[in-house]
Structure formats: structure tokens, C-alpha cells
PDB file of C-alpha atoms and ligand atoms in Angstrom:
ATOM      1  CA  MET U  30      -0.620 -30.067 -14.892  1.00  0.00           C
ATOM      2  CA  PRO U  31       0.238 -27.141 -17.181  1.00  0.00           C
ATOM      3  CA  GLN U  32       0.399 -23.807 -15.368  1.00  0.00           C
ATOM      4  CA  PHE U  33      -2.366 -22.143 -17.413  1.00  0.00           C
ATOM      5  CA  GLU U  34      -4.945 -24.722 -16.365  1.00  0.00           C
ATOM      6  CA  ALA U  35      -4.204 -24.162 -12.699  1.00  0.00           C
ATOM      7  CA  SER U  36      -4.382 -20.376 -13.001  1.00  0.00           C
ATOM      8  CA  ALA U  37      -7.613 -20.462 -15.033  1.00  0.00           C
ATOM      9  CA  ALA U  38      -9.310 -22.350 -12.218  1.00  0.00           C
ATOM     10  CA  ILE U  39     -10.109 -19.468  -9.812  1.00  0.00           C
ATOM     11  CA  ASP U  40     -13.758 -19.671  -8.770  1.00  0.00           C
ATOM     12  CA  PHE U  41     -14.666 -16.117  -7.705  1.00  0.00           C
ATOM     13  CA  HIS U  42     -17.963 -17.251  -6.219  1.00  0.00           C
ATOM     14  CA  SER U  43     -16.708 -20.133  -4.078  1.00  0.00           C
ATOM     15  CA  GLU U  44     -17.018 -19.920  -0.286  1.00  0.00           C
ATOM     16  CA  VAL U  45     -13.260 -20.136   0.166  1.00  0.00           C
ATOM     17  CA  TYR U  46     -12.568 -17.312  -2.326  1.00  0.00           C
ATOM     18  CA  ARG U  47     -15.244 -15.034  -0.857  1.00  0.00           C
ATOM     19  CA  ASP U  48     -14.019 -15.709   2.689  1.00  0.00           C
ATOM     20  CA  ALA U  49     -10.451 -14.693   1.783  1.00  0.00           C
ATOM     21  CA  TYR U  50     -11.830 -11.724  -0.182  1.00  0.00           C
ATOM     22  CA  SER U  51     -13.715 -10.481   2.906  1.00  0.00           C
ATOM     23  CA  ARG U  52     -10.341  -9.774   4.558  1.00  0.00           C
ATOM     24  CA  ILE U  53      -8.303  -8.625   1.529  1.00  0.00           C
ATOM     25  CA  ASN U  54     -11.135  -6.375   0.339  1.00  0.00           C
ATOM     26  CA  ALA U  55     -11.407  -4.889   3.851  1.00  0.00           C
ATOM     27  CA  ILE U  56      -7.650  -4.269   3.899  1.00  0.00           C
ATOM     28  CA  VAL U  57      -7.743  -2.244   0.681  1.00  0.00           C
ATOM     29  CA  ILE U  58     -10.883  -0.340   1.760  1.00  0.00           C
ATOM     30  CA  GLU U  59      -9.327   0.511   5.129  1.00  0.00           C
ATOM     31  CA  GLY U  60      -5.962   1.266   3.456  1.00  0.00           C
ATOM     32  CA  GLU U  61      -7.608   3.740   1.068  1.00  0.00           C
ATOM     33  CA  GLN U  62      -9.574   5.329   3.924  1.00  0.00           C
ATOM     34  CA  LYS U  63      -6.445   5.770   6.061  1.00  0.00           C
ATOM     35  CA  ALA U  64      -4.549   7.077   3.018  1.00  0.00           C
ATOM     36  CA  HIS U  65      -7.282   9.680   2.555  1.00  0.00           C
ATOM     37  CA  GLU U  66      -6.969  10.789   6.189  1.00  0.00           C
ATOM     38  CA  ASN U  67      -3.173  10.808   6.004  1.00  0.00           C
ATOM     39  CA  TYR U  68      -3.085  13.125   2.946  1.00  0.00           C
ATOM     40  CA  VAL U  69      -5.563  15.455   4.643  1.00  0.00           C
ATOM     41  CA  ARG U  70      -3.210  15.543   7.651  1.00  0.00           C
ATOM     42  CA  LEU U  71      -0.203  16.132   5.379  1.00  0.00           C
ATOM     43  CA  ALA U  72      -2.060  19.019   3.713  1.00  0.00           C
ATOM     44  CA  ASP U  73      -2.160  20.700   7.151  1.00  0.00           C
ATOM     45  CA  LEU U  74       1.501  19.965   7.825  1.00  0.00           C
ATOM     46  CA  LEU U  75       2.649  21.202   4.380  1.00  0.00           C
ATOM     47  CA  PRO U  76       0.664  24.386   3.648  1.00  0.00           C
ATOM     48  CA  ASP U  77       2.764  25.126   0.530  1.00  0.00           C
ATOM     49  CA  ASN U  78       1.531  21.868  -1.047  1.00  0.00           C
ATOM     50  CA  LYS U  79      -1.978  22.049   0.345  1.00  0.00           C
ATOM     51  CA  ASP U  80      -3.955  22.043  -2.929  1.00  0.00           C
ATOM     52  CA  GLN U  81      -2.018  19.125  -4.378  1.00  0.00           C
ATOM     53  CA  LEU U  82      -2.323  17.082  -1.177  1.00  0.00           C
ATOM     54  CA  VAL U  83      -6.051  17.752  -0.932  1.00  0.00           C
ATOM     55  CA  SER U  84      -6.473  16.493  -4.488  1.00  0.00           C
ATOM     56  CA  LEU U  85      -4.402  13.373  -3.694  1.00  0.00           C
ATOM     57  CA  ALA U  86      -6.641  12.822  -0.641  1.00  0.00           C
ATOM     58  CA  LYS U  87      -9.751  13.008  -2.838  1.00  0.00           C
ATOM     59  CA  MET U  88      -8.355  10.328  -5.140  1.00  0.00           C
ATOM     60  CA  GLU U  89      -8.051   7.970  -2.138  1.00  0.00           C
ATOM     61  CA  ASN U  90     -11.743   8.446  -1.436  1.00  0.00           C
ATOM     62  CA  ARG U  91     -12.588   7.420  -4.989  1.00  0.00           C
ATOM     63  CA  HIS U  92     -10.340   4.353  -4.645  1.00  0.00           C
ATOM     64  CA  LYS U  93     -12.166   3.356  -1.483  1.00  0.00           C
ATOM     65  CA  LYS U  94     -15.529   3.589  -3.268  1.00  0.00           C
ATOM     66  CA  GLY U  95     -14.182   1.516  -6.147  1.00  0.00           C
ATOM     67  CA  PHE U  96     -13.028  -1.297  -3.881  1.00  0.00           C
ATOM     68  CA  GLU U  97     -16.281  -1.223  -1.927  1.00  0.00           C
ATOM     69  CA  ALA U  98     -18.024  -1.868  -5.250  1.00  0.00           C
ATOM     70  CA  CYS U  99     -15.665  -4.809  -5.926  1.00  0.00           C
ATOM     71  CA  GLY U 100     -16.762  -6.447  -2.651  1.00  0.00           C
ATOM     72  CA  ARG U 101     -20.452  -5.823  -3.344  1.00  0.00           C
ATOM     73  CA  ASN U 102     -20.043  -7.284  -6.823  1.00  0.00           C
ATOM     74  CA  LEU U 103     -18.929 -10.595  -5.274  1.00  0.00           C
ATOM     75  CA  GLN U 104     -21.523 -10.314  -2.480  1.00  0.00           C
ATOM     76  CA  VAL U 105     -18.765 -10.127   0.109  1.00  0.00           C
ATOM     77  CA  THR U 106     -19.019  -8.256   3.409  1.00  0.00           C
ATOM     78  CA  PRO U 107     -15.592  -6.739   4.193  1.00  0.00           C
ATOM     79  CA  ASP U 108     -14.151  -7.629   7.619  1.00  0.00           C
ATOM     80  CA  LEU U 109     -13.293  -4.057   8.588  1.00  0.00           C
ATOM     81  CA  GLU U 110     -12.330  -4.890  12.166  1.00  0.00           C
ATOM     82  CA  PHE U 111      -9.656  -7.257  10.862  1.00  0.00           C
ATOM     83  CA  ALA U 112      -8.426  -4.510   8.547  1.00  0.00           C
ATOM     84  CA  ARG U 113      -8.218  -1.921  11.333  1.00  0.00           C
ATOM     85  CA  GLN U 114      -6.003  -4.320  13.294  1.00  0.00           C
ATOM     86  CA  PHE U 115      -3.941  -4.965  10.179  1.00  0.00           C
ATOM     87  CA  PHE U 116      -3.057  -1.260   9.794  1.00  0.00           C
ATOM     88  CA  SER U 117      -2.924  -0.359  13.495  1.00  0.00           C
ATOM     89  CA  GLN U 118       0.860  -0.227  13.930  1.00  0.00           C
ATOM     90  CA  LEU U 119       1.597   1.819  10.805  1.00  0.00           C
ATOM     91  CA  HIS U 120      -1.376   4.020  11.642  1.00  0.00           C
ATOM     92  CA  GLN U 121      -0.112   4.604  15.187  1.00  0.00           C
ATOM     93  CA  ASN U 122       3.369   5.442  13.926  1.00  0.00           C
ATOM     94  CA  PHE U 123       1.932   7.921  11.400  1.00  0.00           C
ATOM     95  CA  GLN U 124      -0.202   9.585  14.093  1.00  0.00           C
ATOM     96  CA  THR U 125       2.727   9.897  16.500  1.00  0.00           C
ATOM     97  CA  ALA U 126       4.991  11.342  13.798  1.00  0.00           C
ATOM     98  CA  ALA U 127       2.301  13.814  12.685  1.00  0.00           C
ATOM     99  CA  ALA U 128       1.764  14.974  16.285  1.00  0.00           C
ATOM    100  CA  GLU U 129       5.520  15.631  16.521  1.00  0.00           C
ATOM    101  CA  GLY U 130       5.567  17.459  13.186  1.00  0.00           C
ATOM    102  CA  LYS U 131       7.843  14.797  11.668  1.00  0.00           C
ATOM    103  CA  ILE U 132       6.862  15.343   8.032  1.00  0.00           C
ATOM    104  CA  VAL U 133       9.651  13.141   6.658  1.00  0.00           C
ATOM    105  CA  THR U 134       8.449  10.152   8.693  1.00  0.00           C
ATOM    106  CA  CYS U 135       4.842  10.769   7.654  1.00  0.00           C
ATOM    107  CA  LEU U 136       5.842  10.900   3.979  1.00  0.00           C
ATOM    108  CA  LEU U 137       7.957   7.761   4.270  1.00  0.00           C
ATOM    109  CA  ILE U 138       5.085   5.820   5.873  1.00  0.00           C
ATOM    110  CA  GLN U 139       2.269   6.992   3.564  1.00  0.00           C
ATOM    111  CA  ALA U 140       3.747   8.176   0.280  1.00  0.00           C
ATOM    112  CA  LEU U 141       6.566   5.609   0.039  1.00  0.00           C
ATOM    113  CA  ILE U 142       5.856   2.472   2.091  1.00  0.00           C
ATOM    114  CA  ILE U 143       2.060   2.275   1.849  1.00  0.00           C
ATOM    115  CA  GLU U 144       1.930   3.419  -1.792  1.00  0.00           C
ATOM    116  CA  CYS U 145       4.634   0.917  -2.832  1.00  0.00           C
ATOM    117  CA  PHE U 146       2.777  -1.822  -0.951  1.00  0.00           C
ATOM    118  CA  ALA U 147      -0.440  -0.836  -2.759  1.00  0.00           C
ATOM    119  CA  ILE U 148       1.241  -0.630  -6.194  1.00  0.00           C
ATOM    120  CA  ALA U 149       2.848  -4.064  -5.737  1.00  0.00           C
ATOM    121  CA  ALA U 150      -0.409  -5.625  -4.512  1.00  0.00           C
ATOM    122  CA  TYR U 151      -2.579  -4.054  -7.224  1.00  0.00           C
ATOM    123  CA  ASN U 152      -0.168  -4.945 -10.047  1.00  0.00           C
ATOM    124  CA  ILE U 153      -0.112  -8.558  -8.901  1.00  0.00           C
ATOM    125  CA  TYR U 154      -3.868  -8.667  -8.357  1.00  0.00           C
ATOM    126  CA  ILE U 155      -4.810  -7.308 -11.822  1.00  0.00           C
ATOM    127  CA  PRO U 156      -4.033 -10.487 -13.839  1.00  0.00           C
ATOM    128  CA  VAL U 157      -5.928 -12.738 -11.384  1.00  0.00           C
ATOM    129  CA  ALA U 158      -8.882 -10.429 -10.621  1.00  0.00           C
ATOM    130  CA  ASP U 159     -12.481 -10.865 -11.770  1.00  0.00           C
ATOM    131  CA  ASP U 160     -13.370  -8.645 -14.763  1.00  0.00           C
ATOM    132  CA  PHE U 161     -15.134  -6.000 -12.674  1.00  0.00           C
ATOM    133  CA  ALA U 162     -12.362  -5.678 -10.077  1.00  0.00           C
ATOM    134  CA  ARG U 163      -9.668  -5.701 -12.779  1.00  0.00           C
ATOM    135  CA  LYS U 164     -11.070  -2.580 -14.454  1.00  0.00           C
ATOM    136  CA  ILE U 165     -11.380  -0.769 -11.118  1.00  0.00           C
ATOM    137  CA  THR U 166      -7.885  -1.758  -9.979  1.00  0.00           C
ATOM    138  CA  GLU U 167      -6.289  -0.731 -13.296  1.00  0.00           C
ATOM    139  CA  GLY U 168      -7.693   2.773 -12.817  1.00  0.00           C
ATOM    140  CA  VAL U 169      -6.583   2.927  -9.177  1.00  0.00           C
ATOM    141  CA  VAL U 170      -2.994   1.813  -9.717  1.00  0.00           C
ATOM    142  CA  LYS U 171      -2.353   4.671 -12.173  1.00  0.00           C
ATOM    143  CA  ASP U 172      -3.288   7.169  -9.454  1.00  0.00           C
ATOM    144  CA  GLU U 173      -1.046   5.487  -6.884  1.00  0.00           C
ATOM    145  CA  TYR U 174       2.017   6.375  -8.948  1.00  0.00           C
ATOM    146  CA  SER U 175       1.109  10.066  -8.587  1.00  0.00           C
ATOM    147  CA  HIS U 176       1.017   9.628  -4.795  1.00  0.00           C
ATOM    148  CA  LEU U 177       4.396   7.915  -4.816  1.00  0.00           C
ATOM    149  CA  ASN U 178       5.760  10.655  -7.089  1.00  0.00           C
ATOM    150  CA  PHE U 179       4.665  13.365  -4.680  1.00  0.00           C
ATOM    151  CA  GLY U 180       6.609  11.750  -1.829  1.00  0.00           C
ATOM    152  CA  GLU U 181       9.660  11.154  -4.011  1.00  0.00           C
ATOM    153  CA  ALA U 182       9.738  14.720  -5.319  1.00  0.00           C
ATOM    154  CA  TRP U 183       9.388  16.322  -1.876  1.00  0.00           C
ATOM    155  CA  LEU U 184      11.996  14.079  -0.261  1.00  0.00           C
ATOM    156  CA  LYS U 185      14.381  14.540  -3.189  1.00  0.00           C
ATOM    157  CA  ALA U 186      14.117  18.337  -2.865  1.00  0.00           C
ATOM    158  CA  ASN U 187      14.830  18.035   0.872  1.00  0.00           C
ATOM    159  CA  PHE U 188      17.176  15.051   0.713  1.00  0.00           C
ATOM    160  CA  GLU U 189      20.149  16.154   2.808  1.00  0.00           C
ATOM    161  CA  ALA U 190      17.974  17.489   5.617  1.00  0.00           C
ATOM    162  CA  SER U 191      15.748  14.359   5.541  1.00  0.00           C
ATOM    163  CA  LYS U 192      18.350  11.601   5.297  1.00  0.00           C
ATOM    164  CA  ALA U 193      18.776  10.772   8.995  1.00  0.00           C
ATOM    165  CA  GLU U 194      15.035  10.826   9.671  1.00  0.00           C
ATOM    166  CA  LEU U 195      14.392   8.640   6.604  1.00  0.00           C
ATOM    167  CA  GLU U 196      16.911   6.069   7.901  1.00  0.00           C
ATOM    168  CA  ALA U 197      15.246   5.979  11.321  1.00  0.00           C
ATOM    169  CA  ALA U 198      11.698   5.874   9.935  1.00  0.00           C
ATOM    170  CA  ASN U 199      12.650   3.076   7.542  1.00  0.00           C
ATOM    171  CA  ARG U 200      14.181   1.064  10.391  1.00  0.00           C
ATOM    172  CA  GLN U 201      11.032   1.550  12.464  1.00  0.00           C
ATOM    173  CA  ASN U 202       8.416   0.878   9.773  1.00  0.00           C
ATOM    174  CA  LEU U 203       9.716  -1.459   7.085  1.00  0.00           C
ATOM    175  CA  PRO U 204       9.805  -4.543   9.383  1.00  0.00           C
ATOM    176  CA  ILE U 205       6.087  -3.919  10.043  1.00  0.00           C
ATOM    177  CA  VAL U 206       5.405  -4.337   6.311  1.00  0.00           C
ATOM    178  CA  TRP U 207       6.981  -7.809   6.274  1.00  0.00           C
ATOM    179  CA  GLN U 208       4.777  -8.781   9.237  1.00  0.00           C
ATOM    180  CA  MET U 209       1.726  -7.437   7.406  1.00  0.00           C
ATOM    181  CA  LEU U 210       2.639  -9.533   4.363  1.00  0.00           C
ATOM    182  CA  ASN U 211       2.893 -12.631   6.557  1.00  0.00           C
ATOM    183  CA  GLN U 212      -0.577 -11.926   7.932  1.00  0.00           C
ATOM    184  CA  VAL U 213      -2.114 -11.706   4.461  1.00  0.00           C
ATOM    185  CA  GLU U 214      -0.091 -14.460   2.775  1.00  0.00           C
ATOM    186  CA  ALA U 215      -2.641 -17.285   3.038  1.00  0.00           C
ATOM    187  CA  ASP U 216      -5.596 -15.159   1.888  1.00  0.00           C
ATOM    188  CA  ALA U 217      -3.594 -13.573  -0.941  1.00  0.00           C
ATOM    189  CA  ARG U 218      -2.653 -17.050  -2.222  1.00  0.00           C
ATOM    190  CA  ILE U 219      -6.341 -18.011  -2.426  1.00  0.00           C
ATOM    191  CA  LEU U 220      -6.830 -14.956  -4.647  1.00  0.00           C
ATOM    192  CA  GLY U 221      -3.987 -16.203  -6.881  1.00  0.00           C
ATOM    193  CA  MET U 222      -1.292 -13.862  -5.502  1.00  0.00           C
ATOM    194  CA  GLU U 223       2.016 -15.291  -4.264  1.00  0.00           C
ATOM    195  CA  LYS U 224       3.822 -13.719  -1.308  1.00  0.00           C
ATOM    196  CA  GLU U 225       7.175 -14.022  -3.086  1.00  0.00           C
ATOM    197  CA  ALA U 226       5.840 -11.973  -6.015  1.00  0.00           C
ATOM    198  CA  LEU U 227       4.479  -9.319  -3.618  1.00  0.00           C
ATOM    199  CA  VAL U 228       7.830  -9.044  -1.817  1.00  0.00           C
ATOM    200  CA  GLU U 229       9.730  -8.831  -5.110  1.00  0.00           C
ATOM    201  CA  ASP U 230       7.455  -6.185  -6.610  1.00  0.00           C
ATOM    202  CA  PHE U 231       7.457  -4.183  -3.376  1.00  0.00           C
ATOM    203  CA  MET U 232      11.252  -4.168  -3.203  1.00  0.00           C
ATOM    204  CA  ILE U 233      11.510  -3.032  -6.828  1.00  0.00           C
ATOM    205  CA  GLN U 234       9.053  -0.136  -6.315  1.00  0.00           C
ATOM    206  CA  TYR U 235      10.501   0.897  -2.962  1.00  0.00           C
ATOM    207  CA  GLY U 236      14.100   0.567  -4.127  1.00  0.00           C
ATOM    208  CA  GLU U 237      13.390   2.714  -7.187  1.00  0.00           C
ATOM    209  CA  ALA U 238      11.748   5.331  -4.988  1.00  0.00           C
ATOM    210  CA  LEU U 239      14.734   5.468  -2.614  1.00  0.00           C
ATOM    211  CA  SER U 240      17.087   5.722  -5.559  1.00  0.00           C
ATOM    212  CA  ASN U 241      15.050   8.564  -7.141  1.00  0.00           C
ATOM    213  CA  ILE U 242      15.167  10.462  -3.837  1.00  0.00           C
ATOM    214  CA  GLY U 243      18.983  10.340  -3.876  1.00  0.00           C
ATOM    215  CA  PHE U 244      20.178   7.271  -1.959  1.00  0.00           C
ATOM    216  CA  SER U 245      23.179   5.382  -3.362  1.00  0.00           C
ATOM    217  CA  ASN U 246      22.736   1.833  -4.692  1.00  0.00           C
ATOM    218  CA  ARG U 247      24.416   0.504  -1.591  1.00  0.00           C
ATOM    219  CA  ASP U 248      22.033   2.404   0.709  1.00  0.00           C
ATOM    220  CA  VAL U 249      19.021   1.310  -1.390  1.00  0.00           C
ATOM    221  CA  MET U 250      19.959  -2.365  -0.947  1.00  0.00           C
ATOM    222  CA  ARG U 251      20.445  -1.956   2.786  1.00  0.00           C
ATOM    223  CA  LEU U 252      17.326   0.135   3.392  1.00  0.00           C
ATOM    224  CA  SER U 253      14.884  -1.833   1.239  1.00  0.00           C
ATOM    225  CA  ALA U 254      15.753  -5.185   2.839  1.00  0.00           C
ATOM    226  CA  MET U 255      15.593  -3.854   6.422  1.00  0.00           C
ATOM    227  CA  GLY U 256      14.107  -6.540   8.669  1.00  0.00           C
ATOM    228  CA  LEU U 257      13.281  -8.885   5.791  1.00  0.00           C
ATOM    229  CA  ALA U 258      15.592 -11.701   6.956  1.00  0.00           C
ATOM    230  CA  ALA U 259      13.853 -11.764  10.356  1.00  0.00           C
ATOM    231  CA  ALA U 260      10.341 -11.884   8.874  1.00  0.00           C
TER     232      ALA U 260
HETATM  233  C1  PL3 Z  12      -3.060   3.857  -0.830  1.00  0.00           C
HETATM  234  O1  PL3 Z  12      -3.447   4.538  -1.929  1.00  0.00           O
HETATM  235  C2  PL3 Z  12      -3.677   2.538  -0.764  1.00  0.00           C
HETATM  236  C3  PL3 Z  12      -3.366   1.722   0.442  1.00  0.00           C
HETATM  237  C4  PL3 Z  12      -3.824   0.311   0.314  1.00  0.00           C
HETATM  238  C5  PL3 Z  12      -2.822  -0.689   0.833  1.00  0.00           C
HETATM  239  C6  PL3 Z  12      -3.073  -2.014   0.272  1.00  0.00           C
HETATM  240  C7  PL3 Z  12      -2.187  -3.111   0.793  1.00  0.00           C
HETATM  241  C8  PL3 Z  12      -2.639  -4.384   0.201  1.00  0.00           C
HETATM  242  C9  PL3 Z  12      -2.023  -5.616   0.743  1.00  0.00           C
HETATM  243  C10 PL3 Z  12      -2.872  -6.816   0.491  1.00  0.00           C
HETATM  244  C11 PL3 Z  12      -2.567  -7.604  -0.736  1.00  0.00           C
HETATM  245  C12 PL3 Z  12      -3.752  -7.950  -1.560  1.00  0.00           C
HETATM  246  C13 PL3 Z  12      -4.200  -6.921  -2.573  1.00  0.00           C
HETATM  247  C14 PL3 Z  12      -5.366  -7.317  -3.389  1.00  0.00           C
HETATM  248  C15 PL3 Z  12      -5.935  -6.167  -4.165  1.00  0.00           C
HETATM  249  C16 PL3 Z  12      -7.429  -6.121  -4.146  1.00  0.00           C
HETATM  250 FE1  FE2 Z  13      -5.264   4.758  -3.256  1.00  0.00          FE
HETATM  251 FE1  FE2 Z  14      -2.478   6.274  -2.840  1.00  0.00          FE
END
């Protein structure tokens, strides 16, 4: 069967689509909520960048509202308990780092890893989304680049002093992302999103970010594939 026929066949109102959507929609709602809280926390930790971080935090609130509307539009109830579990490890690691004043680790988790994960997921979702969700997601993804850019710019300006902590935080947190992708793989496929495409897009975004911060090509390759073979 030609590819275009298969991809035109998504039934947004089917039971199976709405069931998968109840988890994916919850993940993005919870992800935006946690992102909001994390930028508020970062605004406390980085008083010099407070205004900018508060405005980034506000954007995450708008994103959350947008995705809540996407679920309502399909008459889906998001499975928020599933989503809390989904983010629990990254969330715990962010909280621990924040309590220890480890700003570099906090920025790596939120502004690099989570934002790159979101950008990859949203870019891949846009072509297979329903019309309502596509418009919302197109608006959201533009904002996510400004969150990623904040993290890149700060870490670039503090590169030498941050390098060792970035290495350690990457080693601790990137393998968690591959596990999260495995958990969402089956539901994402029902929405028309392939895991391989998500991994590829994530590695491109994350690799570019590491390179912009100042890592060599060799380091970028090593860091961005950390734990992938074991996943
Ligand atoms: C930060 O601004 C946003 C954090 C959200 C993280 C989202 C991760 C998404 C992974 C699930 C893949 C499916 C995406 C579908 C888009 C509706
Ligand atoms: Fe967001
Ligand atoms: Fe964001």
C-alpha cells in the first residue's frame, strides 16, 4: 500500500487513538507544568536572570493550557497519574540538584534535555496532529526554542566552570530519557509518531545544543549517545 494512504488513515476519534492520547496528552500537560515550576525555581537560583526566567515560566503555563484544550477537543481525559510517574525520576533529580544549588545540573535537565525532548516530540507530532492540536503545537514549539536558547547561552558563558558538572549530569540523566521514550513508544506510534524519528530528532537538537555551548564534535557524539546502546 502506498505510504500516503496509510498515513492519511489516522482516526482521531477512535477508541484506540483516544486511549493513547489520554497518556501522551497527560505527559505534555505534566511536562509543561513541571517546566513552569522548574523555571520559577531557576529564577530564584539565578537572581541576575530573574525577569527572563519568570517570563519563560509564564510561557510554560500557556503551553499547558493549550495542550489541555487539545485533550478536551478530542474528549479525552488525561491520565495525569501516569504522567507524574513518567517524569518522576527527572523531577527528583532536578529537585535534588536545586536543593544543592547545582544550577548547571538544573539547566541541563530542564533547558537542554527536557526542551530538546519537547522540540523533537512536537516537531514530529505536528504533521500527524488533528487540525486543532497542530495549530496549538506550532505556536508552542516556537517558544521552546527560546527556552533551549536560554540554557545554551548561560552554559556557553560559563562553559569552562560548568564542563565537569555537565558531563556528570548528562551521564546521570540522559539514560532516563531513553527509558522514557521506551515507555511512550507504543502510544506514540498510535498517534503516527515513530520512536526512531523521535530519537533521531532528539539527538540532532541535543547535539546542536552541546556544540553551541562549546563541546567538541567528539564530545558531542559521546555525550549525546550516552546510555542509548543499553536502552
Ligand atoms: C517544556 O517546555 C515541555 C516539556 C514537555 C515534554 C514533552 C515530552 C513528550 C514526549 C512524548 C512524545 C509525544 C508528543 C506528542 C505531542 C502532543
Ligand atoms: Fe513548553
Ligand atoms: Fe519549554
